[in-house]
CSV table of C-alpha atoms in Angstrom, one decimal:
chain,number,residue,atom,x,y,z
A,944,UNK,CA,-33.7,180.1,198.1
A,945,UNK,CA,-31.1,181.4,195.2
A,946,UNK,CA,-32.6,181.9,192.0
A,947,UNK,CA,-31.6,178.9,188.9
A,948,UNK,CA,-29.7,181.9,187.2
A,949,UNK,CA,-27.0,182.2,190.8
A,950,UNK,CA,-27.1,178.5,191.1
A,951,UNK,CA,-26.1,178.0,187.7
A,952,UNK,CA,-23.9,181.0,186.7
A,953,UNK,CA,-22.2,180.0,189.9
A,954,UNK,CA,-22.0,176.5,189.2
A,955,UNK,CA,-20.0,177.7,186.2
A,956,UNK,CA,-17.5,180.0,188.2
A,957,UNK,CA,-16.9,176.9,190.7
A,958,UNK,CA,-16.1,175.0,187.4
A,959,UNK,CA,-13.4,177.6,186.4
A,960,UNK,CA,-12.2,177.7,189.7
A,961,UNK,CA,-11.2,173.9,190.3
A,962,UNK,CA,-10.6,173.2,186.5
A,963,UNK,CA,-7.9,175.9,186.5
A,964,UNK,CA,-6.1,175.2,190.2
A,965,UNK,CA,-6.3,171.7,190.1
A,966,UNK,CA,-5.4,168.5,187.7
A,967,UNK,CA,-9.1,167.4,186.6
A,968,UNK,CA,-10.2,168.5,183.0
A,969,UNK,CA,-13.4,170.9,183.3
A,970,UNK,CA,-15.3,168.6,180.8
A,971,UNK,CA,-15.6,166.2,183.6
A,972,UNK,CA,-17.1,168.7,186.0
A,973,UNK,CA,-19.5,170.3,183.6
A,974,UNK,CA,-21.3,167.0,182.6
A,975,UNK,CA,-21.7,166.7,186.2
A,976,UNK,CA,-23.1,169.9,187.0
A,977,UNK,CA,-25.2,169.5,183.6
A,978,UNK,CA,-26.9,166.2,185.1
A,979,UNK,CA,-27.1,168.0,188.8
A,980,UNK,CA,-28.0,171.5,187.9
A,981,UNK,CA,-30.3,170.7,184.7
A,982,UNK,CA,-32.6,168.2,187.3
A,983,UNK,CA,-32.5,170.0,190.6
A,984,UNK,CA,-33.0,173.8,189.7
A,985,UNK,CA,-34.0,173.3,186.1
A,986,UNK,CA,-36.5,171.0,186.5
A,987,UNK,CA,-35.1,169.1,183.1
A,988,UNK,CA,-35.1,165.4,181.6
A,989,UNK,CA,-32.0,163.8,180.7
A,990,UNK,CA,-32.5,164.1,176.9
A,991,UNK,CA,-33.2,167.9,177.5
A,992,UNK,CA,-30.2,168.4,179.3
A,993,UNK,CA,-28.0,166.3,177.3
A,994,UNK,CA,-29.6,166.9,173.5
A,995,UNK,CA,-27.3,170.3,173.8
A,996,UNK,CA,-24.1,167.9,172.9
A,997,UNK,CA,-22.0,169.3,170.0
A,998,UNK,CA,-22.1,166.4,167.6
A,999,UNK,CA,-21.1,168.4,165.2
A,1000,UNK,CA,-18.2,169.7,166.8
A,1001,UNK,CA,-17.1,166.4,168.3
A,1002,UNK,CA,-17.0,165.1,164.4
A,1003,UNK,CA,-14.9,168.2,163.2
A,1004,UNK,CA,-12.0,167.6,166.4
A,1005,UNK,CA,-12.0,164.0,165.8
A,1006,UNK,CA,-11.9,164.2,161.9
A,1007,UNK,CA,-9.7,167.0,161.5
A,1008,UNK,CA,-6.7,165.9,164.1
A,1009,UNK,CA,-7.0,162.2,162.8
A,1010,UNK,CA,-6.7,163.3,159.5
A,1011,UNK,CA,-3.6,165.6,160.1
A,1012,UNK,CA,-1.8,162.9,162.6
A,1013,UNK,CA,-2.1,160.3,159.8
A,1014,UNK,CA,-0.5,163.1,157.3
A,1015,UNK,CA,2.2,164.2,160.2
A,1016,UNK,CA,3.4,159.9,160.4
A,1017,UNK,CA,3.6,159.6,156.4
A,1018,UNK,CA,5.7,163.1,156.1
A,1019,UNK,CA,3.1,165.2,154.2
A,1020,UNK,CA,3.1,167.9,157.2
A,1021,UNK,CA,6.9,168.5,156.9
A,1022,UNK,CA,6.3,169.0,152.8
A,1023,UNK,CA,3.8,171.4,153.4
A,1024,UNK,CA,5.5,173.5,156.2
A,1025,UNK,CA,8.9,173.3,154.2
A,1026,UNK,CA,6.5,174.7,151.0
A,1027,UNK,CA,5.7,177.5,153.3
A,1028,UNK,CA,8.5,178.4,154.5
A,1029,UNK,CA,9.5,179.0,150.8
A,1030,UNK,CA,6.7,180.8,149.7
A,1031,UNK,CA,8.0,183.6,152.5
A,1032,UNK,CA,11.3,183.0,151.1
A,1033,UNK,CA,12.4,181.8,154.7
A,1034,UNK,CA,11.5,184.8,156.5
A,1035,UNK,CA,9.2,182.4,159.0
A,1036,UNK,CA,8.0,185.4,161.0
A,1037,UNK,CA,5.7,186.3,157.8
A,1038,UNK,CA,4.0,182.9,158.1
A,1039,UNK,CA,1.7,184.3,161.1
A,1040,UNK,CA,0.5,187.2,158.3
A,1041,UNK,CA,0.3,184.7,155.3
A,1042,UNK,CA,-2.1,182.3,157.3
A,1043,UNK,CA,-4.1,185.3,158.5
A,1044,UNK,CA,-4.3,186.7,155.7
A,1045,UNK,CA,-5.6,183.5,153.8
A,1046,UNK,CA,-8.1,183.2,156.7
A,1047,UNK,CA,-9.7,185.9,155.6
A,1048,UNK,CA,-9.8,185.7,152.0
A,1049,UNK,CA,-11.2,182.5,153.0
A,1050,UNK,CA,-14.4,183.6,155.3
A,1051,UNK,CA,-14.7,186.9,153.3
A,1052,UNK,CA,-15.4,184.7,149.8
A,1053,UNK,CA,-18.2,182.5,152.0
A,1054,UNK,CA,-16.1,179.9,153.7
A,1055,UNK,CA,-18.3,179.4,157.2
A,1056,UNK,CA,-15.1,180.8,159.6
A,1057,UNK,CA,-14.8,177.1,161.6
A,1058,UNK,CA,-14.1,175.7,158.3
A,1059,UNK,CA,-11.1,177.8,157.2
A,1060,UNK,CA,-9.8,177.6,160.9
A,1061,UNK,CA,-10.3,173.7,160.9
A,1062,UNK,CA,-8.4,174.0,157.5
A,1063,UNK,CA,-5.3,176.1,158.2
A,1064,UNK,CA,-5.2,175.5,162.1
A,1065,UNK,CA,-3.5,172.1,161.9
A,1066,UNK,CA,-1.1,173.3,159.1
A,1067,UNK,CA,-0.2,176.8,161.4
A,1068,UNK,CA,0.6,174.6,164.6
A,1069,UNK,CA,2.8,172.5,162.7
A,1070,UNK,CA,4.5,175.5,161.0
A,1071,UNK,CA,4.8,176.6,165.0
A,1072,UNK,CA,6.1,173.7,166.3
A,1073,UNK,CA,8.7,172.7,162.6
A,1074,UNK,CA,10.2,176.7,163.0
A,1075,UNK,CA,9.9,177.2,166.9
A,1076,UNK,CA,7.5,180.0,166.6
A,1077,UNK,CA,5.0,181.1,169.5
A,1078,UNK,CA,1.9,178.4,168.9
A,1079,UNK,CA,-0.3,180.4,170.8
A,1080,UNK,CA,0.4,184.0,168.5
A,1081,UNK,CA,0.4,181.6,165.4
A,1082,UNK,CA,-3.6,180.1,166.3
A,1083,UNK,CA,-4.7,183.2,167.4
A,1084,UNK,CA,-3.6,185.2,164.7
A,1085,UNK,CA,-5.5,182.1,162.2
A,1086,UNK,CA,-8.7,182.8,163.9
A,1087,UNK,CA,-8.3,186.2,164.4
A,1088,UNK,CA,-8.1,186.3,160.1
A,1089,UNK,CA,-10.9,184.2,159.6
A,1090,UNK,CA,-12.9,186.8,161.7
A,1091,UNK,CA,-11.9,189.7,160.2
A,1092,UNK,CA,-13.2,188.5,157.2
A,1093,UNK,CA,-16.6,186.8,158.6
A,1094,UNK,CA,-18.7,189.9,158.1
A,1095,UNK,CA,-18.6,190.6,154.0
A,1096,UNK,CA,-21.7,190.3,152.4
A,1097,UNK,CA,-20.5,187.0,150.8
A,1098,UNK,CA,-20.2,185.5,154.3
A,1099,UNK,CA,-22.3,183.3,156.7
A,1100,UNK,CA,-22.2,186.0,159.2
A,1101,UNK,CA,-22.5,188.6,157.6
A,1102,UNK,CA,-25.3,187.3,155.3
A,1103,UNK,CA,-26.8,186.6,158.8
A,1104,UNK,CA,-27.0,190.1,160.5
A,1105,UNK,CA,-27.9,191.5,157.0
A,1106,UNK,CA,-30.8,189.8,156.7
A,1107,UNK,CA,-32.1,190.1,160.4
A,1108,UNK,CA,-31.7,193.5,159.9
A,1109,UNK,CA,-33.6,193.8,157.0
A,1110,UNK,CA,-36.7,192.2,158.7
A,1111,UNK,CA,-36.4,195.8,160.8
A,1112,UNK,CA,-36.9,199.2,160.4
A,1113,UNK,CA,-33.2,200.0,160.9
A,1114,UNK,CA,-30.3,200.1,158.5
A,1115,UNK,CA,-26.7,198.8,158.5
A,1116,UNK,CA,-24.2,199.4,155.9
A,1117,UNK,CA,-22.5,196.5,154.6
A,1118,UNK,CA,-19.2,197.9,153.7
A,1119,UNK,CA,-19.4,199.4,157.5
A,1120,UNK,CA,-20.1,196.2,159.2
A,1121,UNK,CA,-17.5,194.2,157.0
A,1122,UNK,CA,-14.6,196.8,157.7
A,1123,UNK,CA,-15.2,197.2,161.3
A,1124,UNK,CA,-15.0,193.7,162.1
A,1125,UNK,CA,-11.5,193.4,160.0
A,1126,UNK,CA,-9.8,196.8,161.3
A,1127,UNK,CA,-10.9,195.1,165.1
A,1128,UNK,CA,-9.3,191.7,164.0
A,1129,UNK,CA,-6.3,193.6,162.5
A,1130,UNK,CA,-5.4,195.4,165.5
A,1131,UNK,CA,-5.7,192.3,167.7
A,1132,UNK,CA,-3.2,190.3,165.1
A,1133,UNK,CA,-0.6,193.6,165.2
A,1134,UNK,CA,-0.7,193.0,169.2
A,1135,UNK,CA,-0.8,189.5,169.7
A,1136,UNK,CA,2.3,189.4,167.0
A,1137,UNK,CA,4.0,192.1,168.9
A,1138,UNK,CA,3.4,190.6,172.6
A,1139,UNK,CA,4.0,187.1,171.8
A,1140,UNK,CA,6.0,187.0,169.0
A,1141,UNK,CA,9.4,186.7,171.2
A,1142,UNK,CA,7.5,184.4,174.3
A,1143,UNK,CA,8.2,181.1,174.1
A,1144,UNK,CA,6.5,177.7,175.3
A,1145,UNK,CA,6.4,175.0,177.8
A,1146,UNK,CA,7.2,172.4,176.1
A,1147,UNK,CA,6.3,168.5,176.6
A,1148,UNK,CA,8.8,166.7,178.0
A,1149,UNK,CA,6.7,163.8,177.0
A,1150,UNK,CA,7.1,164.4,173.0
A,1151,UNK,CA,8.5,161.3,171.9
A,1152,UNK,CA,12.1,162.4,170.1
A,1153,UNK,CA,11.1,160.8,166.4
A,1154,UNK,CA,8.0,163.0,166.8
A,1155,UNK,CA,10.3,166.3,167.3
A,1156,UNK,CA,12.6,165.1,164.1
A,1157,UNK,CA,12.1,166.3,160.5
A,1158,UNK,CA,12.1,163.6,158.1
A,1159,UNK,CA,15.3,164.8,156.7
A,1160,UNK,CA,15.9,167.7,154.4
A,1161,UNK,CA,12.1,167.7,153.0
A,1162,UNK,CA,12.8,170.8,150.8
A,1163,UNK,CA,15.1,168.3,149.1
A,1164,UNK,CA,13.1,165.5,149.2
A,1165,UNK,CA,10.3,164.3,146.7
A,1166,UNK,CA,7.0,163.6,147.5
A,1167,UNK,CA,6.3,159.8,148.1
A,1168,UNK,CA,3.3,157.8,146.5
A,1169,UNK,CA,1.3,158.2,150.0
A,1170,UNK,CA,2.1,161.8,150.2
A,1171,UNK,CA,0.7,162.8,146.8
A,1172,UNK,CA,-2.3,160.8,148.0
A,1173,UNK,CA,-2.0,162.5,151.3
A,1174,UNK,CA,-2.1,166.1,149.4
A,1175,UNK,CA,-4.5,165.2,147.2
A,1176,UNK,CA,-7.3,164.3,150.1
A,1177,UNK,CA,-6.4,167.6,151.6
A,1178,UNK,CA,-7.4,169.1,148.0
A,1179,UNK,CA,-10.6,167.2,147.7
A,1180,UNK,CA,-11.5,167.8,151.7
A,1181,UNK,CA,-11.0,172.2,151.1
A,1182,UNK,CA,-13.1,171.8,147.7
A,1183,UNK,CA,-16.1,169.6,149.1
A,1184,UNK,CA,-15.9,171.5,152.4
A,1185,UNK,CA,-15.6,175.2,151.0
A,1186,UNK,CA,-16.9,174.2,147.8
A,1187,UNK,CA,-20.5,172.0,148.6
A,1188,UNK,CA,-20.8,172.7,152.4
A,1189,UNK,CA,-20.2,169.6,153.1
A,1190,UNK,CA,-19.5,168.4,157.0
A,1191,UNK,CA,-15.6,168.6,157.2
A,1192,UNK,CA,-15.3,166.4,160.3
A,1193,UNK,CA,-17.0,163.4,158.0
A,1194,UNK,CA,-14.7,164.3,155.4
A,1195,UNK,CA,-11.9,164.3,157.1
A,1196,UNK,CA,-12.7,160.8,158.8
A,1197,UNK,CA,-13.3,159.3,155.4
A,1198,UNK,CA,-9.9,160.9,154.2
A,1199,UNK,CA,-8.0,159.2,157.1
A,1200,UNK,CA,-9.6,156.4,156.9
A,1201,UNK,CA,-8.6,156.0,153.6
A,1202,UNK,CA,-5.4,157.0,153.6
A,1203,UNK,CA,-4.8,154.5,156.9
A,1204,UNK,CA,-6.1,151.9,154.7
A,1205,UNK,CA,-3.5,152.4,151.9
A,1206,UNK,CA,-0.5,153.0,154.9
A,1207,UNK,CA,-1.7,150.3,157.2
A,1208,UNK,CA,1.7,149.8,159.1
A,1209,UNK,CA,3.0,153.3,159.3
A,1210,UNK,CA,-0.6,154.4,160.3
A,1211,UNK,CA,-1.6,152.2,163.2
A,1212,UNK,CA,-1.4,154.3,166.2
A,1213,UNK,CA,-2.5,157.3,164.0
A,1214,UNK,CA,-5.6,157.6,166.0
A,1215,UNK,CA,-3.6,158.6,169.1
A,1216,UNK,CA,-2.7,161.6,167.5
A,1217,UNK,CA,-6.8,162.7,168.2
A,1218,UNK,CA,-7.4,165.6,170.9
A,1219,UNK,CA,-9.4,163.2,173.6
A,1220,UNK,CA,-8.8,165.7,176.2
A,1221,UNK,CA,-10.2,168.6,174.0
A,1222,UNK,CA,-12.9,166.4,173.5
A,1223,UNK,CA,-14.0,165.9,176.9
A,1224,UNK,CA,-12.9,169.7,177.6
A,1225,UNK,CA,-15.3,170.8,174.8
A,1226,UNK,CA,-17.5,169.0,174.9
A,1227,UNK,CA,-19.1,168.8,178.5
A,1228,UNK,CA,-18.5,172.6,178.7
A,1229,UNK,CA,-21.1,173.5,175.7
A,1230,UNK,CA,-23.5,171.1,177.0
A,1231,UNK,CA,-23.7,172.8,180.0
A,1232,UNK,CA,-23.8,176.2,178.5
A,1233,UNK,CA,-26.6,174.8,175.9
A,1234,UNK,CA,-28.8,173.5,179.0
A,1235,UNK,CA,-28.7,177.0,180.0
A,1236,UNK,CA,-29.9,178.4,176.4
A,1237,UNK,CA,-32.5,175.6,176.5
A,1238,UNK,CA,-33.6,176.6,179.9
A,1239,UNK,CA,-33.9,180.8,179.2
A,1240,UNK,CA,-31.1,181.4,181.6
A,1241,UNK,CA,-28.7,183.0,178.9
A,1242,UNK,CA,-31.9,185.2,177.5
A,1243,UNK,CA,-32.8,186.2,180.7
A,1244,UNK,CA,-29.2,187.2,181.7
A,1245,UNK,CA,-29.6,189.5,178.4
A,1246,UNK,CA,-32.5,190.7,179.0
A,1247,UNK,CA,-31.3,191.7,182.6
A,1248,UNK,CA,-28.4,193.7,180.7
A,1249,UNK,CA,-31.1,195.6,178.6
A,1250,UNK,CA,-33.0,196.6,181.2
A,1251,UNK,CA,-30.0,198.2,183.4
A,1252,UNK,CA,-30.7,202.5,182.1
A,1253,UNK,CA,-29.0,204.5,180.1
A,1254,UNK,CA,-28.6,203.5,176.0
A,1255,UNK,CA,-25.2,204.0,176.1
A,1256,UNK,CA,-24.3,202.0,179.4
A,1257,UNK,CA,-26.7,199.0,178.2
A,1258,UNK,CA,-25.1,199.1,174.9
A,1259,UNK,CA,-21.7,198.4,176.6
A,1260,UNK,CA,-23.6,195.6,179.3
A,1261,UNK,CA,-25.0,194.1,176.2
A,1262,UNK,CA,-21.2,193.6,174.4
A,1263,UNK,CA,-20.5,192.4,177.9
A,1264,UNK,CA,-23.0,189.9,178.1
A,1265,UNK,CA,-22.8,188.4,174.0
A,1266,UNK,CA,-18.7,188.4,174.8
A,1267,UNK,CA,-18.6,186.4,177.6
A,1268,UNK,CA,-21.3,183.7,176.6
A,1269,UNK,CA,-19.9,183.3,173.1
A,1270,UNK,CA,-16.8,182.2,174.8
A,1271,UNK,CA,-18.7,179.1,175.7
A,1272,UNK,CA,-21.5,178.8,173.3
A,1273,UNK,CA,-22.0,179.3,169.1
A,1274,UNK,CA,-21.3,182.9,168.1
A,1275,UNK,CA,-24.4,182.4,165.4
A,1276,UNK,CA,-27.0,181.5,167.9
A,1277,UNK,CA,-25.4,184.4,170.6
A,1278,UNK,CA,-26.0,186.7,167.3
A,1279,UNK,CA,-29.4,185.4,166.2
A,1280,UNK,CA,-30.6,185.9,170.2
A,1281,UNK,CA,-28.9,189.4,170.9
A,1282,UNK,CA,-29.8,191.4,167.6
A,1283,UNK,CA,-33.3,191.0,168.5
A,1284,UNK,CA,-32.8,192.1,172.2
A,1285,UNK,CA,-30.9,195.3,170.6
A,1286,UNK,CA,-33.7,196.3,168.2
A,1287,UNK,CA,-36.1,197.9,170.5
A,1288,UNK,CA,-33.1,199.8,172.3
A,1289,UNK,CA,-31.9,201.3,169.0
A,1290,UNK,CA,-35.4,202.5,167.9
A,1291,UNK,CA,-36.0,204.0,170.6
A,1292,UNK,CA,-32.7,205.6,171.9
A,1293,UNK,CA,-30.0,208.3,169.4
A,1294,UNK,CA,-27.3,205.4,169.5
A,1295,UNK,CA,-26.2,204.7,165.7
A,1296,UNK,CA,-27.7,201.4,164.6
A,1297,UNK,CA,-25.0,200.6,162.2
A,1298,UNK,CA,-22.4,200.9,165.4
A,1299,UNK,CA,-24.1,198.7,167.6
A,1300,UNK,CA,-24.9,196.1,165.7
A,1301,UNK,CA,-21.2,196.2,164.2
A,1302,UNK,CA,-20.0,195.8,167.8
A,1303,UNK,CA,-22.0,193.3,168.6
A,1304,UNK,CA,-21.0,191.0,166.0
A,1305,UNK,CA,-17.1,192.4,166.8
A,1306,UNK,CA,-17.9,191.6,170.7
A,1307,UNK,CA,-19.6,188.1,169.9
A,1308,UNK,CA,-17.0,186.7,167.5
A,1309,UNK,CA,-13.8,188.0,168.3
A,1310,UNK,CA,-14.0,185.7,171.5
A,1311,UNK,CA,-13.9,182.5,170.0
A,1312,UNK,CA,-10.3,182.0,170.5
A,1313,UNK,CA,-11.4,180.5,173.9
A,1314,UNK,CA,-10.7,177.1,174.6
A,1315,UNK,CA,-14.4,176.3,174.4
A,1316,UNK,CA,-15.5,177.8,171.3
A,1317,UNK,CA,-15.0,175.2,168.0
A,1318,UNK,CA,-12.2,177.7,166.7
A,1319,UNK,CA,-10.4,177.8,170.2
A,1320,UNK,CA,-10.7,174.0,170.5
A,1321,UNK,CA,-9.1,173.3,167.2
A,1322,UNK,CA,-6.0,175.5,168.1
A,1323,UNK,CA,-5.6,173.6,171.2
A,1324,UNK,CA,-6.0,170.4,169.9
A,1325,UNK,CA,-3.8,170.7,167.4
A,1326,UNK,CA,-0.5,172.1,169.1
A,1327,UNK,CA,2.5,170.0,169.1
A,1328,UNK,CA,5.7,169.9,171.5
A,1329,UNK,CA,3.5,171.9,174.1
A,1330,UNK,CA,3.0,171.2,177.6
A,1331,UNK,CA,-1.2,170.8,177.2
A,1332,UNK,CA,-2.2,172.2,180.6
A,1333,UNK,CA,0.3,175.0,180.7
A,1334,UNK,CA,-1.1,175.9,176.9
A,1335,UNK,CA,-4.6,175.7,178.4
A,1336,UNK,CA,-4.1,177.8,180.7
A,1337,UNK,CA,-2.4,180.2,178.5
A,1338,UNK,CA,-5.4,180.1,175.9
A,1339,UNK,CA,-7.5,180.6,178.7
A,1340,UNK,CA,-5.6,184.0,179.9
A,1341,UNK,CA,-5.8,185.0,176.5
A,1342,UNK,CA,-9.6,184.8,176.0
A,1343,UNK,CA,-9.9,186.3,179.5
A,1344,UNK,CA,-7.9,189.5,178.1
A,1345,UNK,CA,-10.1,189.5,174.8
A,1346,UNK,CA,-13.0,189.2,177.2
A,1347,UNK,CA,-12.3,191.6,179.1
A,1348,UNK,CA,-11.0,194.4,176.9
A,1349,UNK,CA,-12.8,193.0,173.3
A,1350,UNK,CA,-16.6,194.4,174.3
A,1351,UNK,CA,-14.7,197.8,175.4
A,1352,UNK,CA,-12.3,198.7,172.2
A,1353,UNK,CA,-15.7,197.3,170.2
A,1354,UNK,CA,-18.2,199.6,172.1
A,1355,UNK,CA,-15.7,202.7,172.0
A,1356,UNK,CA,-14.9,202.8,168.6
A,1357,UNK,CA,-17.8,201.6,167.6
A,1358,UNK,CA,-21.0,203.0,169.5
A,1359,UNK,CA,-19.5,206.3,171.4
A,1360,UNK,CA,-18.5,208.3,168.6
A,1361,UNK,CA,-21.1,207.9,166.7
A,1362,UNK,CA,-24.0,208.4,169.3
């Protein structure tokens, strides 16, 4: 009889499989396999299995593309992009750097890195989709910023690791951790820009023409009563979100809402413009992956990965293992579950405690450009004038490059040279 670790790690394979060859989103099949699995082989109630649904998450998609779709119909998107474009005096291939750039400024001053990506994602695809450049490089390059940042002192995750290292009897240096995770990020964004940067898209044959249309010469044009109020909700949403820590997909809601109210006839369909198949996409994948946290199968995996042999080997296993389950699942509970798992190894073993743990956190977040990850989700969401399976797919192949190389460039630049 297979073990509940096969049935469900191939469960999850099979998913892939049949979500990637054929027409029927993956969120579909992994709510099935969550009921199926998490009651057959995990022996597991309903409200176990299904109390792993990202609430949070669902709020943040829903808020954040309903909010931007209402600002797209009353013209606000076209102000900001054109504002953009002549901050970089025109030269639109800078607007990649300038977003990433802000990303990190943003995450590195204490901005939790799904907030700044929720922020700037919806303003980057539309910069993608106003100037025809590469939406995928653009996205990718927006996370890739906030990461690069996410480990300063000043930031969630790197107040995080700090602190759970404290509680040990090894050391990390800050300034170490912070600039390991940003030279990482940096290189990613100097070859994403450099192999996509020239690609272009499959584009949506479906995009209604008005949709595709500027309105007009918006550099020339003056803002409009709704688009002030437009700008200003986008003002108060960074400042209550960045500022209090307050739940951007709420705030965002409200903001539309609002807004809707004071546009009623230009605004009516605006809640087309939210990401249902993300939704569904997102959504049934991380309850299935949070059954399998709630049911020890993800610890156990990890714990099978510590226990392979030599330091170095399970140092690399153990970037392996954090890489590919934070492409489905939180990079702060991956984090909070492997540091733990890595302390005995370190005490006991010559690797440098400051490089593993720095490539851990590198491994864990630098994967959250999949697809199923809150960061990933909001850049798929959010595309316009795409073709949305053939840009699935292509978010997929990226993560399954970072995947596959990330936990390698993290472990050899980070753990071999100095152990």
């Amino acid at each position: 009889m297979m073990s509940p670790e096969l049935v469900s790690v191939g469960a999850l394979l099979v998913m892939f499989v049949v979500g990637t060859v054929l027409p029927i989103n993956i969120g579909i099949l992994a709510f099935v396999a969550s009921f199926a699995i998490g009651t057959t082989a995990l022996n597991m109630t309903e409200d176990q299995i299904f109390e792993g649904f990202p609430v949070e998450l669902f709020l943040t998609i829903v808020g954040v593309t309903y909010l931007f779709a209402v600002a797209r119909r009353n013209g606000t998107v076209d102000l900001l992009v054109a504002a953009g474009v002549r901050l970089v005096r025109g030269r639109t291939s800078l607007i990649p750097w300038v977003l990433f750039l802000l990303a990190g400024v943003l995450t590195s001053l204490g901005t939790f890195t799904p907030a700044a990506v929720a922020i700037l994602v919806p303003i980057a695809m539309n910069f993608a989709f106003r100037y025809d450049i590469n939406p995928l490089m653009t996205g990718m390059m927006v996370i890739s910023g906030a990461h690069a940042g996410a480990f300063s002192p000043m930031a969630v995750s790197g107040a995080l690791v700090l602190g759970m290292v404290d509680d040990t009897e090894l050391s990390v240096a800050p300034a170490t951790l912070f600039f390991a995770s940003f030279a990482v990020n940096l290189l990613l964004s100097v070859l994403t820009f450099a192999a996509l940067r020239r690609r272009t898209m499959t584009t949506d044959p479906t995009t209604p023409p008005e949709q595709e249309a500027t309105n007009g010469d918006t550099e020339a044009q003056r803002a409009t009563g709704h688009q002030w109020a437009t700008l200003a909700a986008l003002a108060a949403l960074v400042v209550c979100a960045l500022g209090f820590q307050m739940q951007i997909g709420v705030l965002a809601l409200a903001a539309g809402a609002l807004l809707a109210l004071l546009d009623m006839k230009r605004q009516e369909k605006a809640v087309d413009g939210i990401s249902w198949h993300t939704l569904l996409l997102v959504g049934g994948m991380m309850t299935y992956i949070a059954m399998l946290e709630h049911a020890g199968i993800i610890e156990k995996i990890s714990q099978h990965a510590a226990d392979f042999g030599a330091p170095l080997v399970v140092a690399l296993l153990l970037c392996f293992t954090v890489a590919v389950t934070s492409a489905f699942a939180s990079s702060t509970a991956i984090l909070t579950a492997i540091i733990p798992i890595a302390v005995p190894l370190l005490l006991t073993s010559h690797l440098s405690s400051t490089g593993l743990i720095a490539a851990l956190a590198v491994s864990t977040t630098i994967v959250d450009v999949s697809p199923f990850s809150t960061n990933g989700a909001l850049v798929l969401s959010n595309a316009r004038g795409v073709e949305r399976r053939g840009f699935y797919r292509q978010v997929l192949g990226y993560t399954c490059g970072i995947v596959a190389a990330g936990p390698v460039v993290a472990w050899g630049a980070l753990v071999l040279p100095w152990s």
